[in-house]
Structure formats: C-alpha cells, structure tokens
Amino acid sequence: MRISLKEVYTFLFFLGIFFIPFNSYVGISFLGEYRKDGAIVLFLLASMFFFLDSFFKKNLKIPVKNLFFQFLILFVGWLFISTLLNFTSIYENYLKHTSGFNRFFRQFLALSIALILFVTAYNIFSNYKLKTIFLRLRKILLYSFVFISFYSFIEILILVFNLSFLKSFFQLFDYFPFTETSLDFNFKRISSVAYEPPFLAIYLITVGGWMFSYILTSKGVKKYIPTIVVFILTFFSGSRTALIVVIFQFIFFIGVVFSINIKFQKVIQRFLLLFSALIILLFVFNGKKVAEAVETKLSTLNFKKNLTKSISNRSRFGIQYTSLLVFEENPIVGVGFGQQAYHLKDKYPKWATHNNYEFKEYYLNDKDTSFPPGFNLYTRLLAETGIIGVLIFVSFIFLIMRQCKKLIKSRNDIEKIVPIVLLISFIGFSINWLQFDSFRIYGFWICLALLILQIQQKKIENE
C-alpha cells in the first residue's frame, strides 16, 4: 500500500500535538529556544513535507482575507519597522558574545517557526469539517493528557505519599521519546514530562478548555474526570500561574455555559455538586493534611512575601520593572525586536539584584550565553516595539476573543462548543503571557488556525 506525502505530514503533525508537553530531554542545541521541545521535531518535519507537497501540487492555502491574519502581518511588519528605526543603536548592541542584529534574526526566526506551524495547521485543518477536526484534536489531546496524568500520579505517589518503591518503575519512562525523569524531593512539586513546573503549567492551561468541554459532550460520571484531573495536576504542580489561570478559566467556562444553554447549566450544576462532595470527603478522611496543603498553596499567592523572600520572583519582577523603564525612555517605537536585554543590563534595580545569584551567575554573566528572559510578553513588547507594537498585538488578541464570543451564539451545539474551548484557551494564553515572554505557545497557533477555519466554513454555509 502506497502512503502519500499528505498522509505522512498529517500523521507527523498530529503526533506533534501529542508530544507538546514533552520537553524534559537534553534537546537539540541549534533549535535555540525550541531546543528542548519534543513536539518541534515532529512539527518541523510535518511542515517540511507539507511545503514540499504544496510546492508540487500548488495547493498552499493562506487566509490573506482574514482579519486576524492581516493583523498578524501588520504586527510582523511593525517588528521590522521598529528595528529599522533603531538601526544605529542595534548596530552598537553587544552582549553575551552576540550582536544586536544577530539577536534580531534569531528572535525573528523563533517567531517564524511559530508562523510556519500556524500555516501548516491551517492547511491540514482545512481538509476536514469543523466537527471532525475538533473531535480529532480533542481526542489526541486526551490521549496525551492520559499519559501525562499517569506519569504525574506516579510522581505524586513518590513525592507526596513517600512510596519510594515506585522509583524503579518511574525510571522506565526514560525510554519514552523526549523524556528524562527527575523528581523534586526538595519542594515536592511535580513537572511530569515537562522540564520544570512552569512548563507543565503552560500545558495545563493549553488543555484546560479542551478537557472542560467533555462535561458538555460526554455522558455519565466519566465526563467529569478530565476536569477533576486537570485541577489535581494543577494543585500538585505548585505553579502559582497554573493555579490562578486554570481556576479563572474554569470560572469563565461556567459563566459562559450558564449564559447560553439551560441543558448545559444542569450539567455544570451536577459537576459542582460532585466536586464539592469529593472535597468534603477529602477533609473527612484526611482533613489536617488537606488543610495544610491548601494553606501552603495559598501562601504562595502572597505577593509581598514572594517578592521579598523568593529570589526567582525578585528576578522576575525586577526584569519586568526594568522593561517598563526602557519603555519609558522609548515609548513610541521601542528599542527594536529582540533588543530588550541590551538596554536592561545597566538599569536593573538594586532590590532585584542584591544578594541575587541569578543576576550574578546568569543574567549579567557574559560567560553564560543564554539571554535573560523577559518574563512578560507585554512588558517585553512595550520595551522592544513601543506603544504602537503593543496596541497592534493587544488589538489582535481582543479581536480574536470578540470573534469567539460571536461564534458562541451559533445554534448548533458543536458550533457553540468549539468557540467556547477556543475562548477559554485564548484567555489562558493571554494571562500566561503576563509571566512568559515567548511566542512559543503551540496551543495558541493551533487554536488560531481552528478559529479561522470555523469562520471560513461558517461563511461558506451562510453563502
């Protein structure tokens, strides 16, 4: 049986979606910020075969008439313009053995990879009806989530319940692709197949809306299980971001569902009753330990305590604050895409750098070639692209969410559920960018491709 090139790149792309959370292995150094991501290997292979196939068949689809795509092109264009307007300073920029122009091209390449993923996803999705591709994507995400959950529960049993005899079994996961096992005995936080808890947090934010949707489409008690497991993994990850964002996503999910459909309202009410019952049972059987765990998690949300005692948070807030200082000096066009670190190095506040080994050993150490992260995409864009760049990007996000809200009013159930999932996901990505400064959010580009597909298919149906 002959396998077509289309079948090959479609399979590789969907396999890449399964491996989105896997980034705990050594990685491929020349891929830069993508180096540890297992999914990128499969996505790039899928994109290479896709563009090769499109070249010969001349069937490449680009949604040039779509407003979101036009905003995306406008944003990319402004990145070039703001960089050109800062040509002189970029020419002089030099940090960690890297010139300003070198840094710009590397950052633009990283963004280009995300855009290539988007175009590949859009073309693959275009081969399916909306319901078919939505259910297929969700099924793949569920399979991946089941694997991650199994891995995570073993991690929890070892770290929290001290079942050390499971360590030998746990280490067998080292033989799974893109995975290197590790256990955090100091803080007892799980990271699953991800490099560290913050990346597990990004994954949970990515799949949250998709797992919540089973409440609306499945039958029996099993439809609640994916949502409950999302909350369990979020709790044991110890990630403040995941805890805040996932809870907010679910509250928003409940709010949207209650506003659109009486049938869905009853389903959500049953879930809340079931979830409340489980919480009560936990307190009945082990109330003291549960109370201590909840108190520990709540203490991590204490802003003042974390800012003064946590080195990583002092670094995070210090860099975000300094980015705003750079923006204040360059409010209109910024300092150029990828140039933030060059302008931050002499402006870090003492409260952030004092007795902080991260600045001494990493961020201000020329021997360490890794550039300091910006920790916040919005403050980074303010510093690098000015108010114009941020307005374009924020307008882009606002229009996406507005369109999702419009689509939720559709009469057909699946046409309601898809934009609900997308809206919940986009909200999560937008909040997560308050502590993550990269466009390397695979879920965002996949959801954007699916949203544009729904708009176009709905337009064809109306015509």
Coordinates of C-alpha atoms in Angstrom, one line a residue:
M1 CA 0.0 0.0 0.0
R2 CA 1.4 3.4 -1.0
I3 CA 1.4 6.1 1.6
S4 CA 1.0 9.7 0.2
L5 CA 3.1 12.7 1.4
K6 CA -0.1 14.2 2.7
E7 CA -0.7 11.3 5.0
V8 CA 2.9 11.5 6.2
Y9 CA 2.8 15.2 7.2
T10 CA -0.7 14.9 8.6
F11 CA 0.4 12.0 10.9
L12 CA 3.6 13.8 12.0
F13 CA 1.6 16.9 12.8
F14 CA -1.0 15.1 14.9
L15 CA 1.9 13.2 16.6
G16 CA 3.5 16.5 17.4
I17 CA 0.3 17.6 19.2
F18 CA 0.6 14.5 21.4
F19 CA 4.1 15.5 22.3
I20 CA 3.5 19.2 23.1
P21 CA 4.2 18.9 26.8
F22 CA 7.4 16.7 26.4
N23 CA 10.5 18.9 26.9
S24 CA 12.5 17.2 29.7
Y25 CA 15.2 15.7 27.5
V26 CA 18.6 17.2 26.6
G27 CA 17.3 18.6 23.3
I28 CA 18.8 19.8 20.0
S29 CA 21.0 22.8 20.7
F30 CA 20.8 24.6 17.3
L31 CA 17.0 25.0 17.7
G32 CA 17.6 27.8 20.2
E33 CA 14.6 28.4 22.5
Y34 CA 12.8 25.4 20.9
R35 CA 15.8 23.1 21.6
K36 CA 14.1 21.1 24.4
D37 CA 10.7 20.7 22.8
G38 CA 10.0 17.2 21.5
A39 CA 7.0 18.4 19.5
I40 CA 9.0 20.9 17.4
V41 CA 10.9 18.0 15.8
L42 CA 7.7 16.5 14.6
F43 CA 6.1 19.9 13.7
L44 CA 9.1 20.9 11.6
L45 CA 9.2 17.6 9.8
A46 CA 5.5 17.9 9.1
S47 CA 5.9 21.4 7.8
M48 CA 8.8 20.4 5.6
F49 CA 6.8 17.6 3.9
F50 CA 3.8 19.9 3.7
F51 CA 5.5 22.7 1.9
L52 CA 7.3 20.2 -0.4
D53 CA 3.9 18.7 -1.2
S54 CA 2.4 22.2 -1.7
F55 CA 5.2 23.2 -4.0
F56 CA 4.5 20.4 -6.5
K57 CA 0.7 20.5 -6.2
K58 CA 0.4 24.3 -5.9
N59 CA -2.3 23.9 -3.2
L60 CA -0.9 26.1 -0.4
K61 CA -3.7 28.0 1.4
I62 CA -3.0 31.2 3.2
P63 CA -6.0 33.1 4.7
V64 CA -4.9 36.5 3.4
K65 CA -8.5 37.9 3.5
N66 CA -8.9 37.0 7.2
L67 CA -8.8 40.0 9.6
F68 CA -6.7 38.1 12.2
F69 CA -4.1 37.1 9.6
Q70 CA -4.0 40.7 8.4
F71 CA -3.3 41.9 11.9
L72 CA -0.6 39.2 12.2
I73 CA 1.1 40.5 9.1
L74 CA 0.8 44.1 10.4
F75 CA 2.4 43.1 13.7
V76 CA 5.3 41.3 11.9
G77 CA 5.7 44.3 9.6
W78 CA 6.0 46.6 12.7
L79 CA 8.7 44.4 14.1
F80 CA 10.8 45.1 11.1
I81 CA 9.9 48.8 11.0
S82 CA 10.7 49.4 14.7
T83 CA 14.0 47.5 14.3
L84 CA 15.0 49.6 11.2
L85 CA 14.2 52.8 13.2
N86 CA 16.7 51.7 15.8
F87 CA 19.4 50.7 13.3
T88 CA 22.1 52.8 14.9
S89 CA 21.7 51.5 18.5
I90 CA 21.2 47.9 17.3
Y91 CA 24.5 48.2 15.4
E92 CA 26.2 49.1 18.6
N93 CA 24.5 46.5 20.8
Y94 CA 26.7 43.6 22.1
L95 CA 26.0 41.3 25.0
K96 CA 27.0 37.7 25.8
H97 CA 29.1 37.5 22.6
T98 CA 26.0 38.3 20.5
S99 CA 25.5 41.4 18.3
G100 CA 22.1 43.2 18.1
F101 CA 21.5 42.1 14.6
N102 CA 22.3 38.5 15.4
R103 CA 19.8 38.6 18.2
F104 CA 17.1 40.1 16.0
F105 CA 17.5 37.4 13.4
R106 CA 17.4 34.7 16.0
Q107 CA 14.3 36.1 17.6
F108 CA 12.6 36.6 14.2
L109 CA 13.5 33.0 13.3
A110 CA 11.8 31.8 16.5
L111 CA 8.7 33.8 15.6
S112 CA 8.8 32.5 12.0
I113 CA 8.8 28.9 13.3
A114 CA 5.6 29.6 15.2
L115 CA 4.1 31.2 12.0
I116 CA 5.1 28.1 9.9
L117 CA 3.4 25.9 12.5
F118 CA 0.2 28.1 12.1
V119 CA 0.2 27.9 8.3
T120 CA 0.8 24.1 8.4
A121 CA -2.0 23.7 11.0
Y122 CA -4.4 25.8 9.0
N123 CA -3.8 23.8 5.8
I124 CA -4.2 20.4 7.5
F125 CA -7.3 21.5 9.3
S126 CA -8.8 22.8 6.0
N127 CA -9.1 19.1 4.9
Y128 CA -11.7 18.5 7.5
K129 CA -15.2 19.6 8.5
L130 CA -15.1 21.7 11.8
K131 CA -16.7 18.9 13.9
T132 CA -14.4 16.2 12.6
I133 CA -11.1 18.2 13.2
F134 CA -12.3 19.4 16.6
L135 CA -13.1 15.9 17.8
R136 CA -9.8 14.6 16.4
L137 CA -7.7 17.3 18.0
R138 CA -9.5 16.8 21.3
K139 CA -9.0 13.0 21.2
I140 CA -5.3 13.4 20.6
L141 CA -5.0 15.9 23.5
L142 CA -7.0 13.5 25.7
Y143 CA -4.6 10.6 24.9
S144 CA -1.6 12.8 25.6
F145 CA -3.3 14.0 28.8
V146 CA -4.0 10.4 30.0
F147 CA -0.3 9.6 29.6
I148 CA 0.8 12.8 31.4
S149 CA -1.7 12.1 34.2
F150 CA -0.4 8.5 34.6
Y151 CA 3.1 9.8 34.8
S152 CA 2.2 12.6 37.2
F153 CA 0.2 10.3 39.6
I154 CA 3.3 8.1 40.0
E155 CA 5.3 11.2 40.7
I156 CA 2.8 12.3 43.3
L157 CA 2.8 8.9 45.0
I158 CA 6.6 9.0 45.3
L159 CA 7.0 12.7 46.3
V160 CA 3.9 13.3 48.4
F161 CA 3.0 9.8 49.7
N162 CA 6.6 8.5 50.0
L163 CA 6.0 5.4 48.0
S164 CA 9.7 5.2 47.1
F165 CA 9.5 1.6 45.8
L166 CA 7.9 3.1 42.7
K167 CA 11.1 4.9 41.7
S168 CA 12.4 1.9 39.7
F169 CA 9.2 1.7 37.7
F170 CA 9.1 5.5 37.3
Q171 CA 12.6 5.5 35.8
L172 CA 11.3 3.3 32.9
F173 CA 9.8 6.5 31.4
D174 CA 13.4 7.4 30.5
Y175 CA 12.9 5.0 27.5
F176 CA 10.0 7.1 26.2
P177 CA 10.8 9.7 23.5
F178 CA 11.8 13.2 24.6
T179 CA 11.6 12.2 28.3
E180 CA 14.2 12.2 31.1
T181 CA 12.8 11.5 34.5
S182 CA 13.5 13.6 37.6
L183 CA 12.0 14.0 41.0
D184 CA 11.8 17.2 43.1
F185 CA 12.3 16.0 46.6
N186 CA 13.1 19.5 47.9
F187 CA 9.8 21.2 47.1
K188 CA 7.7 18.1 46.2
R189 CA 6.4 19.8 43.0
I190 CA 5.5 17.7 40.0
S191 CA 6.6 18.6 36.5
S192 CA 5.5 15.4 34.7
V193 CA 7.2 15.1 31.3
A194 CA 8.0 18.8 31.2
Y195 CA 11.4 20.3 32.1
E196 CA 10.0 22.1 35.2
P197 CA 6.6 23.0 36.8
P198 CA 6.2 26.3 34.8
F199 CA 6.1 24.3 31.5
L200 CA 3.7 21.8 33.0
A201 CA 1.6 24.9 33.9
I202 CA 1.6 26.1 30.2
Y203 CA 0.5 22.6 29.2
L204 CA -2.4 22.5 31.7
I205 CA -3.5 26.0 30.6
T206 CA -3.4 24.7 27.0
V207 CA -5.5 21.6 27.5
G208 CA -7.8 23.1 30.2
G209 CA -10.6 24.3 27.9
W210 CA -10.5 21.1 25.8
M211 CA -10.8 18.9 28.9
F212 CA -13.6 21.0 30.3
S213 CA -15.5 20.5 27.1
Y214 CA -16.0 16.8 27.9
I215 CA -18.5 18.0 30.6
L216 CA -20.7 19.3 27.7
T217 CA -20.4 16.4 25.2
S218 CA -19.9 13.1 27.1
K219 CA -22.3 11.0 29.2
G220 CA -22.1 9.6 32.7
V221 CA -19.7 10.4 35.6
K222 CA -16.7 9.9 33.3
K223 CA -17.3 13.2 31.6
Y224 CA -16.1 15.0 34.8
I225 CA -12.9 13.0 35.2
P226 CA -10.7 15.1 32.8
T227 CA -11.6 18.3 34.5
I228 CA -11.0 16.9 38.0
V229 CA -7.6 15.6 36.9
V230 CA -6.7 19.0 35.5
F231 CA -7.3 20.5 38.9
I232 CA -5.3 17.7 40.7
L233 CA -2.3 18.2 38.5
T234 CA -2.5 21.9 38.8
F235 CA -2.6 21.7 42.6
F236 CA 0.4 19.3 42.8
S237 CA 2.5 21.3 40.2
G238 CA 2.9 24.0 42.8
S239 CA 2.7 26.6 40.0
R240 CA 1.0 29.8 41.1
T241 CA 0.4 30.7 37.5
A242 CA -1.4 27.4 36.7
L243 CA -3.4 27.7 39.9
I244 CA -4.7 31.2 39.2
V245 CA -5.2 30.8 35.4
V246 CA -6.8 27.3 35.4
I247 CA -9.3 28.3 38.1
F248 CA -10.0 31.6 36.2
Q249 CA -10.5 29.6 33.0
F250 CA -13.0 27.2 34.7
I251 CA -14.9 30.1 36.3
F252 CA -15.2 31.8 33.0
F253 CA -16.2 28.5 31.4
I254 CA -19.0 28.1 33.9
G255 CA -20.1 31.7 33.3
V256 CA -20.2 31.2 29.5
V257 CA -22.1 27.9 29.8
F258 CA -24.7 29.3 32.2
S259 CA -25.4 32.2 29.8
I260 CA -26.1 30.1 26.7
N261 CA -27.9 26.8 27.3
I262 CA -30.2 25.5 30.0
K263 CA -29.2 21.9 29.3
F264 CA -25.5 22.8 29.9
Q265 CA -26.4 24.6 33.1
K266 CA -27.7 21.4 34.7
V267 CA -24.6 19.5 33.7
I268 CA -22.4 22.2 35.3
Q269 CA -24.5 22.1 38.5
R270 CA -24.0 18.4 38.8
F271 CA -20.3 18.8 38.3
L272 CA -20.1 21.4 41.1
L273 CA -22.1 19.1 43.4
L274 CA -19.8 16.2 42.6
F275 CA -16.6 18.3 43.0
S276 CA -17.9 19.6 46.4
A277 CA -18.6 16.1 47.6
L278 CA -15.1 15.0 46.7
I279 CA -13.6 17.9 48.6
I280 CA -15.8 17.2 51.7
L281 CA -14.7 13.5 51.6
L282 CA -11.0 14.6 51.4
F283 CA -11.5 16.7 54.5
V284 CA -13.4 13.9 56.3
F285 CA -10.7 11.3 55.8
N286 CA -7.6 13.5 56.0
G287 CA -8.7 17.0 56.9
K288 CA -5.4 18.0 58.6
K289 CA -3.2 17.2 55.7
V290 CA -5.6 18.7 53.2
A291 CA -5.8 21.9 55.2
E292 CA -2.0 22.1 55.5
A293 CA -1.6 21.6 51.7
V294 CA -4.2 24.3 50.9
E295 CA -2.6 26.7 53.3
T296 CA 0.8 26.1 51.7
K297 CA -0.6 26.8 48.2
L298 CA -2.4 29.9 49.4
S299 CA 0.8 31.2 51.0
T300 CA 2.5 31.0 47.6
L301 CA 0.0 33.7 46.4
N302 CA 1.2 36.2 49.0
F303 CA 2.7 38.9 46.7
K304 CA 4.7 40.7 49.4
K305 CA 6.2 37.5 50.9
N306 CA 7.2 36.1 47.5
L307 CA 8.7 39.4 46.3
T308 CA 10.9 39.8 49.4
K309 CA 11.9 36.1 50.0
S310 CA 11.9 34.4 46.6
I311 CA 15.0 35.0 44.5
S312 CA 13.2 33.9 41.3
N313 CA 10.3 36.3 41.9
R314 CA 12.7 39.2 42.6
S315 CA 14.4 38.4 39.3
R316 CA 11.0 38.2 37.5
F317 CA 9.6 41.4 38.9
G318 CA 12.9 43.2 38.6
I319 CA 13.2 42.4 34.9
Q320 CA 9.6 43.4 34.2
Y321 CA 10.0 46.6 36.1
T322 CA 13.2 47.4 34.2
S323 CA 11.5 46.7 30.9
L324 CA 9.0 49.4 31.8
L325 CA 11.9 51.8 32.4
V326 CA 13.2 51.1 28.9
F327 CA 9.7 51.6 27.5
E328 CA 9.5 55.0 29.3
E329 CA 12.7 56.1 27.5
N330 CA 11.5 54.7 24.1
P331 CA 7.7 55.0 24.3
I332 CA 6.7 55.2 20.6
V333 CA 8.8 52.6 18.6
G334 CA 10.7 50.8 21.4
V335 CA 14.3 49.7 21.0
G336 CA 13.8 47.1 18.3
F337 CA 12.7 43.5 18.3
G338 CA 14.9 41.2 20.4
Q339 CA 16.9 44.1 21.8
Q340 CA 15.4 44.3 25.3
A341 CA 18.3 42.6 27.2
Y342 CA 20.9 45.1 25.8
H343 CA 19.1 48.0 27.3
L344 CA 18.2 46.4 30.6
K345 CA 21.7 45.4 31.7
D346 CA 22.6 48.8 33.3
K347 CA 19.1 49.6 34.7
Y348 CA 18.3 46.7 37.0
P349 CA 17.1 48.0 40.4
K350 CA 19.1 47.1 43.5
W351 CA 16.2 45.5 45.2
A352 CA 16.2 42.9 42.4
T353 CA 20.0 42.3 42.1
H354 CA 21.1 42.5 45.8
N355 CA 22.1 39.0 47.0
N356 CA 20.6 37.5 43.9
Y357 CA 22.7 34.8 42.4
E358 CA 20.6 34.6 39.2
F359 CA 21.9 38.0 38.0
K360 CA 25.5 37.3 39.0
E361 CA 25.7 33.8 37.6
Y362 CA 23.3 34.1 34.6
Y363 CA 21.8 37.4 33.5
L364 CA 24.9 39.6 33.9
N365 CA 27.5 36.9 33.3
D366 CA 29.0 37.1 29.8
K367 CA 30.3 33.6 30.2
D368 CA 26.7 32.3 30.3
T369 CA 25.5 32.7 26.7
S370 CA 21.8 32.4 27.5
F371 CA 20.0 35.8 27.3
P372 CA 17.9 36.8 30.4
P373 CA 14.2 36.1 29.9
G374 CA 11.8 38.9 29.8
F375 CA 9.2 37.0 31.9
N376 CA 6.3 39.0 30.4
L377 CA 5.5 39.3 26.7
Y378 CA 3.6 42.6 27.2
T379 CA 6.4 44.4 29.0
R380 CA 8.9 43.0 26.5
L381 CA 6.9 44.2 23.6
L382 CA 6.5 47.7 25.3
A383 CA 10.3 47.9 25.5
E384 CA 11.1 46.5 22.1
T385 CA 8.2 47.7 19.9
G386 CA 6.8 50.6 21.8
I387 CA 3.2 51.5 22.3
I388 CA 2.4 51.0 18.6
G389 CA 3.6 47.4 18.7
V390 CA 1.7 46.6 21.9
L391 CA -1.5 48.2 20.6
I392 CA -1.4 46.1 17.4
F393 CA -0.8 42.9 19.4
V394 CA -3.4 43.6 22.1
S395 CA -6.0 44.6 19.4
F396 CA -5.2 41.3 17.6
I397 CA -5.9 39.3 20.9
F398 CA -9.0 41.4 21.6
L399 CA -10.5 40.8 18.1
I400 CA -9.8 37.0 18.5
M401 CA -11.8 36.9 21.7
R402 CA -14.6 39.1 20.4
Q403 CA -15.0 36.7 17.4
C404 CA -15.1 33.7 19.7
K405 CA -17.8 35.4 21.7
K406 CA -19.8 35.9 18.5
L407 CA -19.5 32.3 17.4
I408 CA -20.7 31.1 20.7
K409 CA -24.2 32.4 19.8
S410 CA -24.4 29.7 17.0
R411 CA -27.4 27.5 17.1
N412 CA -25.6 24.2 16.5
D413 CA -24.2 22.6 19.7
I414 CA -20.7 21.8 18.3
E415 CA -20.5 25.3 16.7
K416 CA -21.1 26.6 20.3
I417 CA -18.6 24.3 22.0
V418 CA -15.7 24.9 19.6
P419 CA -15.6 28.7 20.2
I420 CA -16.1 28.1 24.0
V421 CA -13.0 25.9 24.1
L422 CA -11.1 28.4 21.9
L423 CA -12.1 31.4 24.1
I424 CA -11.1 29.6 27.3
S425 CA -7.8 28.7 25.7
F426 CA -7.1 32.2 24.4
I427 CA -7.9 33.7 27.8
G428 CA -5.4 31.3 29.4
F429 CA -2.7 32.1 26.8
S430 CA -3.2 35.9 27.3
I431 CA -2.9 35.7 31.1
N432 CA 0.0 33.3 30.9
W433 CA 1.9 35.9 28.7
L434 CA 2.0 38.0 31.9
Q435 CA 4.8 35.7 33.1
F436 CA 6.1 34.2 29.8
D437 CA 7.8 36.3 27.1
S438 CA 7.9 34.0 24.1
F439 CA 5.6 33.3 21.1
R440 CA 6.5 29.6 21.6
I441 CA 3.0 28.7 22.7
Y442 CA 2.0 25.9 20.3
G443 CA -1.6 25.8 21.6
F444 CA -2.2 29.5 20.6
W445 CA -1.3 28.9 16.9
I446 CA -3.3 25.7 16.7
C447 CA -6.3 27.4 18.2
L448 CA -5.9 30.4 15.9
A449 CA -5.9 28.1 12.9
L450 CA -9.0 26.3 14.1
L451 CA -10.8 29.6 14.7
I452 CA -10.1 30.9 11.2
L453 CA -11.3 27.5 9.8
Q454 CA -14.6 27.9 11.7
I455 CA -15.1 31.4 10.4
Q456 CA -14.5 30.4 6.8
Q457 CA -16.6 27.3 6.9
K458 CA -19.5 29.3 8.6
K459 CA -19.2 31.9 5.9
I460 CA -19.4 29.3 3.2
E461 CA -22.5 27.8 4.8
N462 CA -24.2 31.2 5.1
E463 CA -23.5 31.9 1.4

